[in-house]
């Protein structure tokens, strides 16, 4: 049976990627569609920064716009807890490593991504902290020792290489930042999907994606 692949180029700290989470979940429901995650490392290296009131004032208008457009909820613990905590760090690398670890361990990278987004945007948890990521893995039912081992295996160079490969893919398909969805057919041909047109229309996205998969 021919199958298509949906490449999802994202970052776990991208608010619009959180807004697109319902589209990703809808894609998971299509039986002839594989999904591959590509984390772009939006806040890594010199782009890491602490939380605090300055960052809060910058992101809150964007987050409110995302909530209005997509229906995704942002929690009180996020707006008035995490965003005010200047000791918390915005760092995409640890959650990306956790997603890679969950995928390698049990094929649960998508589930880990969804749980990390909930933890950050709804529960105000510090998703750059390893103990938090280990806790989220336990909540998903992943064995602690094996997950920790996978985190160690994927940290450093493997995560950096994944980020570099993801950025190269984004450039190759001429995507415009995060989130970017790319459909690859059974012959390897790729085309961008205009997910931004469907952020408030999951049913329309599902229908369009289903039709695209049928012809892929």
CSV table of N, CA and C in Angstrom, one decimal, residues 39 52 69 106 142 149 163 177 183 185 192:
chain,number,residue,atom,x,y,z
A,39,UNK,N,12.5,19.3,14.2
A,39,UNK,CA,12.6,20.4,15.1
A,39,UNK,C,13.6,21.4,14.7
A,52,UNK,N,10.6,36.3,32.0
A,52,UNK,CA,10.6,37.6,32.7
A,52,UNK,C,9.5,38.5,32.1
A,69,UNK,N,-7.6,32.8,17.3
A,69,UNK,CA,-7.7,32.2,16.0
A,69,UNK,C,-7.9,30.7,16.0
A,106,UNK,N,10.0,4.5,21.9
A,106,UNK,CA,8.7,3.9,21.7
A,106,UNK,C,7.8,4.4,20.6
A,142,UNK,N,6.2,6.0,29.6
A,142,UNK,CA,7.5,5.6,29.2
A,142,UNK,C,8.4,5.1,30.4
A,149,UNK,N,18.1,7.1,29.6
A,149,UNK,CA,19.2,6.6,28.7
A,149,UNK,C,19.1,7.2,27.3
A,163,UNK,N,18.6,19.3,14.5
A,163,UNK,CA,18.2,20.7,14.2
A,163,UNK,C,18.8,21.2,12.9
A,177,UNK,N,9.5,29.6,8.1
A,177,UNK,CA,9.5,29.5,9.6
A,177,UNK,C,8.6,28.4,10.1
A,183,UNK,N,4.1,17.8,2.4
A,183,UNK,CA,3.6,16.5,2.0
A,183,UNK,C,4.5,15.9,1.0
A,185,UNK,N,5.0,12.5,-1.5
A,185,UNK,CA,4.3,11.4,-2.0
A,185,UNK,C,5.1,10.2,-2.1
A,192,UNK,N,4.6,22.0,-0.3
A,192,UNK,CA,4.2,22.7,0.9
A,192,UNK,C,2.6,22.7,1.0
